[in-house]
mmCIF file of C-alpha atoms and ligand atoms in Angstrom:
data_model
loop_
_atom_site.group_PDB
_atom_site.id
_atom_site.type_symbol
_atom_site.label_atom_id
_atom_site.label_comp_id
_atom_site.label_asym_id
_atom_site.label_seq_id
_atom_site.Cartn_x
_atom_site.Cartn_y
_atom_site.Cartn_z
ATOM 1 C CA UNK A 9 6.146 4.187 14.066
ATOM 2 C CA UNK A 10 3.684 2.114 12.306
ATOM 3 C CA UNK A 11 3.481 3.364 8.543
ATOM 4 C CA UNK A 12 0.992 2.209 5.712
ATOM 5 C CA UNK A 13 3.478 2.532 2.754
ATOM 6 C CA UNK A 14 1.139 3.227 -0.486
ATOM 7 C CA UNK A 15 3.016 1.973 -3.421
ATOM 8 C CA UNK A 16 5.546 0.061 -1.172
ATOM 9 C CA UNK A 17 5.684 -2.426 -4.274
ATOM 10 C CA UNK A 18 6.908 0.375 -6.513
ATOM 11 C CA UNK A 19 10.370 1.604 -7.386
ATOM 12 C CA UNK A 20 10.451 4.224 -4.564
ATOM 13 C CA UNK A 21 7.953 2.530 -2.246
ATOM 14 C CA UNK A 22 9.789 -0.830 -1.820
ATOM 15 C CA UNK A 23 13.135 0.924 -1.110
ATOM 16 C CA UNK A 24 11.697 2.998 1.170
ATOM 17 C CA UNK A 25 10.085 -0.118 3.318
ATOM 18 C CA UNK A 26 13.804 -1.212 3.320
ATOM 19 C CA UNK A 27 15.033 2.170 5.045
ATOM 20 C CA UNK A 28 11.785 2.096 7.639
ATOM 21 C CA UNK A 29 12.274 -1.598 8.670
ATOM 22 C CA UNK A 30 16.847 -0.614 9.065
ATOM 23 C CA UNK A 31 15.539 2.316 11.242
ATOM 24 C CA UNK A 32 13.525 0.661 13.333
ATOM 25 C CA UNK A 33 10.222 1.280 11.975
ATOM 26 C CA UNK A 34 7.508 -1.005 11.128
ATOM 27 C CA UNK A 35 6.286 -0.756 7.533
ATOM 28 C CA UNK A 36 2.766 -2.104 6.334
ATOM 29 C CA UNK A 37 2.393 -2.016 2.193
ATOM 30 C CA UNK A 38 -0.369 -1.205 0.099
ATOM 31 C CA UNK A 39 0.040 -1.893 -3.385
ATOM 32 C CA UNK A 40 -2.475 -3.288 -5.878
ATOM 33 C CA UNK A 41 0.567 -4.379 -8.033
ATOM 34 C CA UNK A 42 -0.404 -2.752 -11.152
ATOM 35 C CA UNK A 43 2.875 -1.576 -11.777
ATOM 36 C CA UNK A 44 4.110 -3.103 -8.341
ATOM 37 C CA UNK A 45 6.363 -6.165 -7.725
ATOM 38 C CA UNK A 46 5.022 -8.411 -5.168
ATOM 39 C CA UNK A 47 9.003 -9.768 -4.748
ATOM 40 C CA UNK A 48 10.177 -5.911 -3.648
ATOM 41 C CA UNK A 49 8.254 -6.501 -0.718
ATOM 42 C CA UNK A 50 9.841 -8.648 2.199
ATOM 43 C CA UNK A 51 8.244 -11.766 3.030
ATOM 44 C CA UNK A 52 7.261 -10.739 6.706
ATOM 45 C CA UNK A 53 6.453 -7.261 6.082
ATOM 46 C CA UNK A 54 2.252 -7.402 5.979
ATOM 47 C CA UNK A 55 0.912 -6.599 2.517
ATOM 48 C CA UNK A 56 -2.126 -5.624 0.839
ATOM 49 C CA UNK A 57 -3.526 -5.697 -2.740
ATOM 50 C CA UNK A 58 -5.803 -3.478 -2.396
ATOM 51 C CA UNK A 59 -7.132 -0.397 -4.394
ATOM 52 C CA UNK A 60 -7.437 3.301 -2.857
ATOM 53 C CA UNK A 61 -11.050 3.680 -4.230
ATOM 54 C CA UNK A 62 -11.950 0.395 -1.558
ATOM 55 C CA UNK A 63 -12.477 2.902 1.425
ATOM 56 C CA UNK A 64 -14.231 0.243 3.452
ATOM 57 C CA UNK A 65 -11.232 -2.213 3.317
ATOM 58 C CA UNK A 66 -8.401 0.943 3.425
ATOM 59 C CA UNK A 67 -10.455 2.031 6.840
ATOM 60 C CA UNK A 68 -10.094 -1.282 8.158
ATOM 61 C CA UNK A 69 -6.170 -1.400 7.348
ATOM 62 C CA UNK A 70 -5.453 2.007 8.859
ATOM 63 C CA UNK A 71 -7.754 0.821 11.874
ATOM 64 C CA UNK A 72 -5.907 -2.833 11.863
ATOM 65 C CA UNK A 73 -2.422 -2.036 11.548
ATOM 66 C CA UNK A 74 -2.964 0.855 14.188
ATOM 67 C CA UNK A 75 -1.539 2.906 11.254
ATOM 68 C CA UNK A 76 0.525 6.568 12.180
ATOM 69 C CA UNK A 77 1.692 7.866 9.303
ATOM 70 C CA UNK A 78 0.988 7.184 5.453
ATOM 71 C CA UNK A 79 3.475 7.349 2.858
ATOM 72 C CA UNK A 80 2.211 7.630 -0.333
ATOM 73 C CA UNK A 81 3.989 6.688 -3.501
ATOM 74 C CA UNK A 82 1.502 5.115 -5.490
ATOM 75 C CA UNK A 83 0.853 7.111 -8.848
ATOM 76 C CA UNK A 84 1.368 6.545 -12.823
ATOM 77 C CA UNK A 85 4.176 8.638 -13.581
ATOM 78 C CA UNK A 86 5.067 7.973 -17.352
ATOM 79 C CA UNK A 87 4.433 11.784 -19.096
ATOM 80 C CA UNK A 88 3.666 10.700 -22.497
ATOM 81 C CA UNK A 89 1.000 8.677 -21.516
ATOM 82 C CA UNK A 90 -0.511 11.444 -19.379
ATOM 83 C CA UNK A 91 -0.387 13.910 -22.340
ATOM 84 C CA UNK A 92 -2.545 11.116 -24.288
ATOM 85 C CA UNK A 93 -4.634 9.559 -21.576
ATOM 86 C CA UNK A 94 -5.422 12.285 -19.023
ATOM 87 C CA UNK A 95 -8.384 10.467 -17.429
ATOM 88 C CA UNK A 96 -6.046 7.966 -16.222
ATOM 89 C CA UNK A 97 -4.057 10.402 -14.281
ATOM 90 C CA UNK A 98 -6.374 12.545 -13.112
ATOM 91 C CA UNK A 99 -8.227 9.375 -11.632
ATOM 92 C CA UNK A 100 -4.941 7.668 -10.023
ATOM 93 C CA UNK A 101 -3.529 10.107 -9.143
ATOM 94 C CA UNK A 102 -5.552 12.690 -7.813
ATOM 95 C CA UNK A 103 -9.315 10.924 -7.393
ATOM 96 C CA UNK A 104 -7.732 8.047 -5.518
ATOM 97 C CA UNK A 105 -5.330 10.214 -2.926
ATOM 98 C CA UNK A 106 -8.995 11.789 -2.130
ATOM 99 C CA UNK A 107 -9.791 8.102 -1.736
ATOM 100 C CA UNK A 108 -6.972 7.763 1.118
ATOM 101 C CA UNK A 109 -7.007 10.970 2.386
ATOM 102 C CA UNK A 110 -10.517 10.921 3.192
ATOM 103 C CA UNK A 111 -9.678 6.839 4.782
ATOM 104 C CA UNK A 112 -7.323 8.710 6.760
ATOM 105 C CA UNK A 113 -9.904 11.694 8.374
ATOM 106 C CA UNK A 114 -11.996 8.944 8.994
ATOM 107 C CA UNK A 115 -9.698 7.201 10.657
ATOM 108 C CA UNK A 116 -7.758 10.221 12.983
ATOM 109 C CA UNK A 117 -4.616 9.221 10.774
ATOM 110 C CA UNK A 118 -3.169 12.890 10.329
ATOM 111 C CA UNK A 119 0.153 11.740 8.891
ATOM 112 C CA UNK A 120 1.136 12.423 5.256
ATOM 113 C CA UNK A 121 4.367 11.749 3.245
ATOM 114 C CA UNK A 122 3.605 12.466 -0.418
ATOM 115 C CA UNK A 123 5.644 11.783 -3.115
ATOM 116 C CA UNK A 124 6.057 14.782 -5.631
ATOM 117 C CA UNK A 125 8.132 15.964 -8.654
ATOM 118 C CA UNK A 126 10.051 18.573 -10.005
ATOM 119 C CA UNK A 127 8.072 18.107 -12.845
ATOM 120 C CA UNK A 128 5.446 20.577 -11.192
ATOM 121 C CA UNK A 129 8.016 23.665 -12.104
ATOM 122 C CA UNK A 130 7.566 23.285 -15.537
ATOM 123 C CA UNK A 131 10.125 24.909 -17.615
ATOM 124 C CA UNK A 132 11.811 26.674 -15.033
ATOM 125 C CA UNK A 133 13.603 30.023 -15.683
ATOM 126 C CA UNK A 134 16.446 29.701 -13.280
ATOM 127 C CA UNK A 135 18.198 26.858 -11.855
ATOM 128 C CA UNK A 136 18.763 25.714 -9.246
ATOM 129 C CA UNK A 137 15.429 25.335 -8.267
ATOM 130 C CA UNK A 138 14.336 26.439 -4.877
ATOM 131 C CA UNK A 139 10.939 25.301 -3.344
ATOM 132 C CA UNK A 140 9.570 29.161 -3.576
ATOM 133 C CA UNK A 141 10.073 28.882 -7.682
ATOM 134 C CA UNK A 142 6.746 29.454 -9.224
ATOM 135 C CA UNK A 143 4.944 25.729 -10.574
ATOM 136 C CA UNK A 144 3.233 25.749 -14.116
ATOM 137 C CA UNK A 145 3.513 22.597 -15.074
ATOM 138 C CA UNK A 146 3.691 21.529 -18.603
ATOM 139 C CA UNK A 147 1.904 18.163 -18.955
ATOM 140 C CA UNK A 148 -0.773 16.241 -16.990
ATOM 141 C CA UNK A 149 1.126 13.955 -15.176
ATOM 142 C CA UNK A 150 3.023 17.255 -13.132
ATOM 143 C CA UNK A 151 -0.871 18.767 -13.136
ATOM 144 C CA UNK A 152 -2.046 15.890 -11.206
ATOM 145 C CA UNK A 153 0.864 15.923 -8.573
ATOM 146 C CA UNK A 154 0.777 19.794 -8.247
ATOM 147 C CA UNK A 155 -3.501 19.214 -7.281
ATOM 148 C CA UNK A 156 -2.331 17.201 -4.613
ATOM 149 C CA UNK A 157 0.012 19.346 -3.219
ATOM 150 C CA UNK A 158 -3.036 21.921 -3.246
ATOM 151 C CA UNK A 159 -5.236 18.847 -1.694
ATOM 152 C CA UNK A 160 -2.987 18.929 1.204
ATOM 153 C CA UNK A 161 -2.257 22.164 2.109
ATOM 154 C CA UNK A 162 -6.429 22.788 2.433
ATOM 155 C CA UNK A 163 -6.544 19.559 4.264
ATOM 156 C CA UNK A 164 -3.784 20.794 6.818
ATOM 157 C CA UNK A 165 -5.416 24.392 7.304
ATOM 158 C CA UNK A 166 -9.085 22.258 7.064
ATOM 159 C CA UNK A 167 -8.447 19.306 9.122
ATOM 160 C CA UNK A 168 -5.269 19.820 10.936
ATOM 161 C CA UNK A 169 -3.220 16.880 8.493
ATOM 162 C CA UNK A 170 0.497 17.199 8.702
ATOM 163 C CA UNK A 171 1.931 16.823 5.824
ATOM 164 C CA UNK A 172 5.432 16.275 4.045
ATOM 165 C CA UNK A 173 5.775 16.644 0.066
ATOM 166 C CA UNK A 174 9.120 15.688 -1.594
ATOM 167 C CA UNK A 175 9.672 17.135 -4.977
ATOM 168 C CA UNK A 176 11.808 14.784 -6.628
ATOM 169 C CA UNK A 177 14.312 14.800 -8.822
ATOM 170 C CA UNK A 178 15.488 11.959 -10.870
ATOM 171 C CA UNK A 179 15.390 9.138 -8.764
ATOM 172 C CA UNK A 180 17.943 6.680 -9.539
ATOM 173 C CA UNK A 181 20.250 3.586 -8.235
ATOM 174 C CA UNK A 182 19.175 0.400 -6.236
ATOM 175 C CA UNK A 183 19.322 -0.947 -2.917
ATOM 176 C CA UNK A 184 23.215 -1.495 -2.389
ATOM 177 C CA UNK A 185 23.227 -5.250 -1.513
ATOM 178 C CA UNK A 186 21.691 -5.144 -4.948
ATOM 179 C CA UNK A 187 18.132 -7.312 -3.851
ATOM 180 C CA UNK A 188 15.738 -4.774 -5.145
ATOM 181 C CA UNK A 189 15.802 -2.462 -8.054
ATOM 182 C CA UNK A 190 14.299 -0.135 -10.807
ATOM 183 C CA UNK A 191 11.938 -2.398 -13.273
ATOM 184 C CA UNK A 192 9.713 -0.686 -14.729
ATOM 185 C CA UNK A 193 7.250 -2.237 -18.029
ATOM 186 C CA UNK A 194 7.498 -0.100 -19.966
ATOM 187 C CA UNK A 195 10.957 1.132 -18.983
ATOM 188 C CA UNK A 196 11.787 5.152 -20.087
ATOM 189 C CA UNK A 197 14.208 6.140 -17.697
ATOM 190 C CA UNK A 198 17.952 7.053 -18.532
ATOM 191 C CA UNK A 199 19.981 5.205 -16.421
ATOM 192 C CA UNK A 200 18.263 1.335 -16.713
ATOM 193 C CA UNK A 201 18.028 2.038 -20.463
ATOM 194 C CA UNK A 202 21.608 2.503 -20.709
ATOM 195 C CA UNK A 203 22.481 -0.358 -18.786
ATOM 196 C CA UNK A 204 20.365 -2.647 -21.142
ATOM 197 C CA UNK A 205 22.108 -1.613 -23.964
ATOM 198 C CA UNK A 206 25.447 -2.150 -22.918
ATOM 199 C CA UNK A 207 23.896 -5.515 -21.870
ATOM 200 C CA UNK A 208 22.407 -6.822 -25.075
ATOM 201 C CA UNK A 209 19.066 -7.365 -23.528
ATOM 202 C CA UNK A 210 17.519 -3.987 -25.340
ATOM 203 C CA UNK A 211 18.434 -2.314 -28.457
ATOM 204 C CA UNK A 212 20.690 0.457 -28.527
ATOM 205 C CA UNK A 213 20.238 3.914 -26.440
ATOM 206 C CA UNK A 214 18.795 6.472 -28.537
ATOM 207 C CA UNK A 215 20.073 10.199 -26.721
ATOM 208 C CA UNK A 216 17.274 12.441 -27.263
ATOM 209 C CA UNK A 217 18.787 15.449 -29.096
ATOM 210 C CA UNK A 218 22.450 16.946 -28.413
ATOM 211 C CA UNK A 219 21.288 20.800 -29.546
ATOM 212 C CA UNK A 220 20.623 21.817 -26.522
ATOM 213 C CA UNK A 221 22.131 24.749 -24.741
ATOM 214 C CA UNK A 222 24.414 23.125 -22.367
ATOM 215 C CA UNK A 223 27.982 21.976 -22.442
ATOM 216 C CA UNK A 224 27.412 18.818 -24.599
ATOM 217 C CA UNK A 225 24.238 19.633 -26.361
ATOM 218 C CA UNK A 226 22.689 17.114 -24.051
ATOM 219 C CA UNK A 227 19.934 17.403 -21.312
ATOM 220 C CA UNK A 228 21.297 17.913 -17.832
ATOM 221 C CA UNK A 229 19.090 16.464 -14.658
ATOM 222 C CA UNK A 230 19.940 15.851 -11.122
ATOM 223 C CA UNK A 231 20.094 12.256 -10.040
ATOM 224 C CA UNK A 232 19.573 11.312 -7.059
ATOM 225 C CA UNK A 233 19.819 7.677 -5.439
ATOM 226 C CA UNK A 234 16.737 6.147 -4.025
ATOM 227 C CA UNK A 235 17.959 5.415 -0.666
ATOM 228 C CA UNK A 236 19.012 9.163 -0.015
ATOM 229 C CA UNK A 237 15.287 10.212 -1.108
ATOM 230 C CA UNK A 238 14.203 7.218 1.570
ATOM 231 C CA UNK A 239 16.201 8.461 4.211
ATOM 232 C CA UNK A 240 14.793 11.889 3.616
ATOM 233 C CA UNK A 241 11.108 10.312 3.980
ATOM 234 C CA UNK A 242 12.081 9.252 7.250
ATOM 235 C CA UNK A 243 13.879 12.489 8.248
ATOM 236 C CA UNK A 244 10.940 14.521 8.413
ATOM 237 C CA UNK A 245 8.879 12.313 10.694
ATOM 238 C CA UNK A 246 9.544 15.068 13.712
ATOM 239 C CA UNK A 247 8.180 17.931 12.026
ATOM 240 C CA UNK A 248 5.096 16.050 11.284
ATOM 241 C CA UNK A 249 3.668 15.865 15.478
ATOM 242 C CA UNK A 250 2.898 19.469 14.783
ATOM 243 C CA UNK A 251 -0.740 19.768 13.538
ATOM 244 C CA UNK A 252 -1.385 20.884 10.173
ATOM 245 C CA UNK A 253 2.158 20.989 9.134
ATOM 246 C CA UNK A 254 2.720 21.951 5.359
ATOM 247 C CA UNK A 255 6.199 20.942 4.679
ATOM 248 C CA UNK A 256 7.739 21.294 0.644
ATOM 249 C CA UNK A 257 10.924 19.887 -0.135
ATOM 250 C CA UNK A 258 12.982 19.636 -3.251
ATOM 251 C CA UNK A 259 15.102 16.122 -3.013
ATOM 252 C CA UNK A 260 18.231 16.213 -5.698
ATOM 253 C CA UNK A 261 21.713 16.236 -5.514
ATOM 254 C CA UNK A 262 22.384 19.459 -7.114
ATOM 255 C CA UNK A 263 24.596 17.996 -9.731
ATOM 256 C CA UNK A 264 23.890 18.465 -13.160
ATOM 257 C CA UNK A 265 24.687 15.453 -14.659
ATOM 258 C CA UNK A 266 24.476 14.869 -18.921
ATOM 259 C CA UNK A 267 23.074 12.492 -20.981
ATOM 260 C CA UNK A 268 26.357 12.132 -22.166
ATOM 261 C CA UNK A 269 28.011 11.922 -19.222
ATOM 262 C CA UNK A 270 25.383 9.130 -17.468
ATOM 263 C CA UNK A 271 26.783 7.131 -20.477
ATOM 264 C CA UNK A 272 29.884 7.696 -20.079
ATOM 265 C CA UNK A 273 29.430 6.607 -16.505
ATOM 266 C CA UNK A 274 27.584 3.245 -17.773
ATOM 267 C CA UNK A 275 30.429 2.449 -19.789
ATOM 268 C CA UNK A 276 32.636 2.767 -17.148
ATOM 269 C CA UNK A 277 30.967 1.119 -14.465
ATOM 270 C CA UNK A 278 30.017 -2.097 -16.633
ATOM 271 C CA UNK A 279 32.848 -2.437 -18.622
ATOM 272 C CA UNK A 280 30.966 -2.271 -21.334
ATOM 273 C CA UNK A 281 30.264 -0.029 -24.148
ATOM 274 C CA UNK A 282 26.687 1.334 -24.954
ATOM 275 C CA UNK A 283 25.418 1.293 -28.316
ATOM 276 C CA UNK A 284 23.589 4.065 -28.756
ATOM 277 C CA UNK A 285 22.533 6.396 -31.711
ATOM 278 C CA UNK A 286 21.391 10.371 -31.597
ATOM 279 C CA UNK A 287 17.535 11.043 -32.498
ATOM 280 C CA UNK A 288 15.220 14.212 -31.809
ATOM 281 C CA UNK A 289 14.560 15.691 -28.401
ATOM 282 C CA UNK A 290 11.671 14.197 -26.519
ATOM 283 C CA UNK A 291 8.517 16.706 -26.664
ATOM 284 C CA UNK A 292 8.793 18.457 -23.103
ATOM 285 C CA UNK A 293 12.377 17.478 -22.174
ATOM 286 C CA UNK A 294 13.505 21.015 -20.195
ATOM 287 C CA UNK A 295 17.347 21.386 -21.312
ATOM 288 C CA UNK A 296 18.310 21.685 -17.518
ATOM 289 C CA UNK A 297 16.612 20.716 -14.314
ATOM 290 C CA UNK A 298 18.246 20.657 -10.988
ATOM 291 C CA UNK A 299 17.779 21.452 -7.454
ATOM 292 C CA UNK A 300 19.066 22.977 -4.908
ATOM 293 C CA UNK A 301 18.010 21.632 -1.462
ATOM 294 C CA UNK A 302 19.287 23.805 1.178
ATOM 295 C CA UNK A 303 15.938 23.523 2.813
ATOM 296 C CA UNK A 304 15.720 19.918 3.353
ATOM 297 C CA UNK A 305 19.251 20.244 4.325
ATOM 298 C CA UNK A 306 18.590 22.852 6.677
ATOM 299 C CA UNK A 307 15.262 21.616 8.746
ATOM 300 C CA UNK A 308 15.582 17.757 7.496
ATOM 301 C CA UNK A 309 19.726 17.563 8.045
ATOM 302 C CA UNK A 310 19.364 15.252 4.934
ATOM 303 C CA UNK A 311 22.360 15.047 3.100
ATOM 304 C CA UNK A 312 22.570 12.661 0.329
ATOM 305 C CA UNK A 313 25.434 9.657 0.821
ATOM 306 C CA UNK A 314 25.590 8.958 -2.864
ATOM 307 C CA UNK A 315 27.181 12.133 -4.523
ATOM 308 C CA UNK A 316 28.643 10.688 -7.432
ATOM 309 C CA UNK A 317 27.391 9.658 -10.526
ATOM 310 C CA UNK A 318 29.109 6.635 -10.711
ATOM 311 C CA UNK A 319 28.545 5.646 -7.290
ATOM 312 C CA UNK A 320 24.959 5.592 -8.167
ATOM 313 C CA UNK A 321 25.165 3.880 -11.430
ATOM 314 C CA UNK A 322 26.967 0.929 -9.508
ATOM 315 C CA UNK A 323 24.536 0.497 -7.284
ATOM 316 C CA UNK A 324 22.140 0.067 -10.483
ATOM 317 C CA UNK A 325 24.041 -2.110 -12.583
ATOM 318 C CA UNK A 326 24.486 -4.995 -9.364
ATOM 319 C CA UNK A 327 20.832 -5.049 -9.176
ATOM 320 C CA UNK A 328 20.746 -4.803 -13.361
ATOM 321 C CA UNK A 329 23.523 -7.440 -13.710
ATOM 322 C CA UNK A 330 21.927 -10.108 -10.851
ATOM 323 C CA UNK A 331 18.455 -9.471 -12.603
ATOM 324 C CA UNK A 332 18.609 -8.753 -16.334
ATOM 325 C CA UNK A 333 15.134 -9.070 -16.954
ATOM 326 C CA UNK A 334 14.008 -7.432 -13.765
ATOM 327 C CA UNK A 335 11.713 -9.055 -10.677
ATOM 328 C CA UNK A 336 10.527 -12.870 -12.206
ATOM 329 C CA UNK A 337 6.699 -12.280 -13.586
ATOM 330 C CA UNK A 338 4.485 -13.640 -9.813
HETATM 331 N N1 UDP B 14 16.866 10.202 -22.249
HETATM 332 C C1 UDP B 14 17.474 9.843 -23.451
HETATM 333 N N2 UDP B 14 17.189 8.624 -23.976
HETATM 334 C C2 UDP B 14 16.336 7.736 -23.371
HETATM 335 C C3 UDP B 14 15.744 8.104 -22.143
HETATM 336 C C4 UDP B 14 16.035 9.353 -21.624
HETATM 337 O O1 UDP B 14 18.241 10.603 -24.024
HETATM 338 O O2 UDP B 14 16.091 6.649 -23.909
HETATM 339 C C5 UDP B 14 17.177 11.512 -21.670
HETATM 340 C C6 UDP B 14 15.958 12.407 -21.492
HETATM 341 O O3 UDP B 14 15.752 13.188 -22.631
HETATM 342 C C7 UDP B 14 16.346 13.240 -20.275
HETATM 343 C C8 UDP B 14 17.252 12.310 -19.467
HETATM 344 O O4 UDP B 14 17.672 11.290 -20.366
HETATM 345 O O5 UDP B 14 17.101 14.346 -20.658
HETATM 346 C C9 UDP B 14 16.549 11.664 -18.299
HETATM 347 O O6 UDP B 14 15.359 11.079 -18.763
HETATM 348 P P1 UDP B 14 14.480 10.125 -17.872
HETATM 349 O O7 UDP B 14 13.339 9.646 -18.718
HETATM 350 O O8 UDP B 14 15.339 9.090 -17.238
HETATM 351 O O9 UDP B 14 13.943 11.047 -16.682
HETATM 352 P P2 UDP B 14 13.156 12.447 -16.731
HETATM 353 O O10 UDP B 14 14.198 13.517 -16.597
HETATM 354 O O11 UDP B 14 12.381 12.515 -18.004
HETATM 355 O O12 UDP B 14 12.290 12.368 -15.518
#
């Protein structure tokens, strides 16, 4: 299938374009390398730097490329800044998916793969979390990916789109022949911060808060690797040649993992220790958030490969250790 991956330059994106191309699919990115890295994207595989709100020149890519299917991936994702700059969100990453979306009417493209987050629950009441589990989310950046879910499921009643959204947990890991990765500027998440500390290339960790109600006082999440959320992107293609298809999906291991215990799993993995010190929670951290996903397992027969911790954390650190500082500055 031909698929215009939005965001293929991103974290997600560019390992998904990996998975497509091994299955025999033929990836076409869109990224307009904001946050993107021109280098996650192979050589052959036709790119585009081009911004969602350019309708004219999406059309003519969807029309070009003979383009099936969209994946879309491309969205600012760092909470803080949503709590402090709303506008930008709401403009990313809702105004500009109406940007595609309507490219993709336009165009008879009724494909959708849409990348969501379990940050749309909120502070959930009971774990795990199943798909049903009611969404209030607590900060802008989950507001802006729970008004796209809404988008779509109008579009598929309106306009007969098929679509597929993945809640995600925490994405994490790298290719496994380690030659593309997580770098993100600024960099927030767990796992790569760990591994830079034990590194010397960043100061040391700082654990947000260990009073939490859970075994060690520290937050537990669900991390999953980002080829097993790939390979669930691909999984769902079938159930997408029905028309107006409205398909929800939590992606996560169902592991709770610690703070604690993704250090200990750093230390192990690298050798190394990781200097780290304790400081306050993080405003908006939930203590516990994991999933269960019996449905994708069910109607997707996605099961995750990586089901360790450590497993997962290797993967990281051989992209981490071949690329301290990340993808070289184009
Ligand atoms: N965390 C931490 N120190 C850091 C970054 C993260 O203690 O420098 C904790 C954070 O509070 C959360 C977990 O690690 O409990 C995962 O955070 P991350 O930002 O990687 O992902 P999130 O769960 O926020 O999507």
């Amino acid at each position: 299938m031909n698929v215009l991956v939005v965001g293929g330059a991103g974290y997600i994106g560019s390992h998904c374009v990996r998975q497509l191309i091994a299955a025999g699919h033929k990836p076409v990115v869109l990224d307009n390398l904001v946050y993107g890295h021109r280098a996650a994207v192979p050589e052959d595989t036709p790119f585009y730097p081009t911004n969602l709100g350019n309708e004219k020149e999406v059309g003519k890519i969807l029309r070009k490329e003979k383009i099936e299917l969209v994946m879309h991936f491309a969205a600012y994702a760092y909470v803080g800044e949503s709590v402090t700059d709303p506008l930008k969100y709401y403009f990313n990453n809702v105004a500009a998916t109406l940007h595609l979306l309507r490219c993709m009417i336009g165009s008879g493209v009724k494909k959708f793969v849409f990348s969501s987050t379990c940050a749309t629950y909120g502070i959930p009441e009971k774990m795990p979390l199943v798909e049903t589990m009611p969404q209030a989310p607590i900060n802008p950046y989950g507001q802006t990916k729970l008004d796209v879910e809404n988008i779509l499921k109008s579009f598929a009643h309106a306009y007969g789109l098929s679509f597929a959204a993945f809640r995600y947990f925490n994405a994490a890991g790298a290719a496994e022949d380690g030659s593309i990765g997580e770098h993100h500027d600024p960099e927030t998440h767990l796992i790569p911060l760990a591994i830079d500390a034990a590194n010397g290339v960043r100061p040391p960790l700082q654990i947000y808060g260990d009073d939490y109600p859970t075994p060690d006082g520290t937050c537990l999440r669900d991390y999953v690797h980002v080829d097993d959320l790939s390979r669930a992107h691909i999984a769902v293609f079938s159930k997408l040649s029905t028309p107006g298809a409205a398909l929800f999906y939590n992606l996560g291991t169902g592991t709770p993992t610690s703070v604690l215990e993704i250090i200990a799993a750093v230390e192990k993995v690298t050798g190394k220790p990781v200097p780290r010190s304790t400081g306050p929670r993080r405003a908006g951290d939930p203590p516990a958030l994991y999933a269960d996903s019996t449905k994708a397992k069910t109607e997707l027969g996605w099961t995750p490969q990586f089901t360790s911790i450590e497993a997962i954390v290797e993967t990281a650190w051989k992209w981490h250790e071949a690329n301290p500082k990340g993808y070289a500055k184009a």
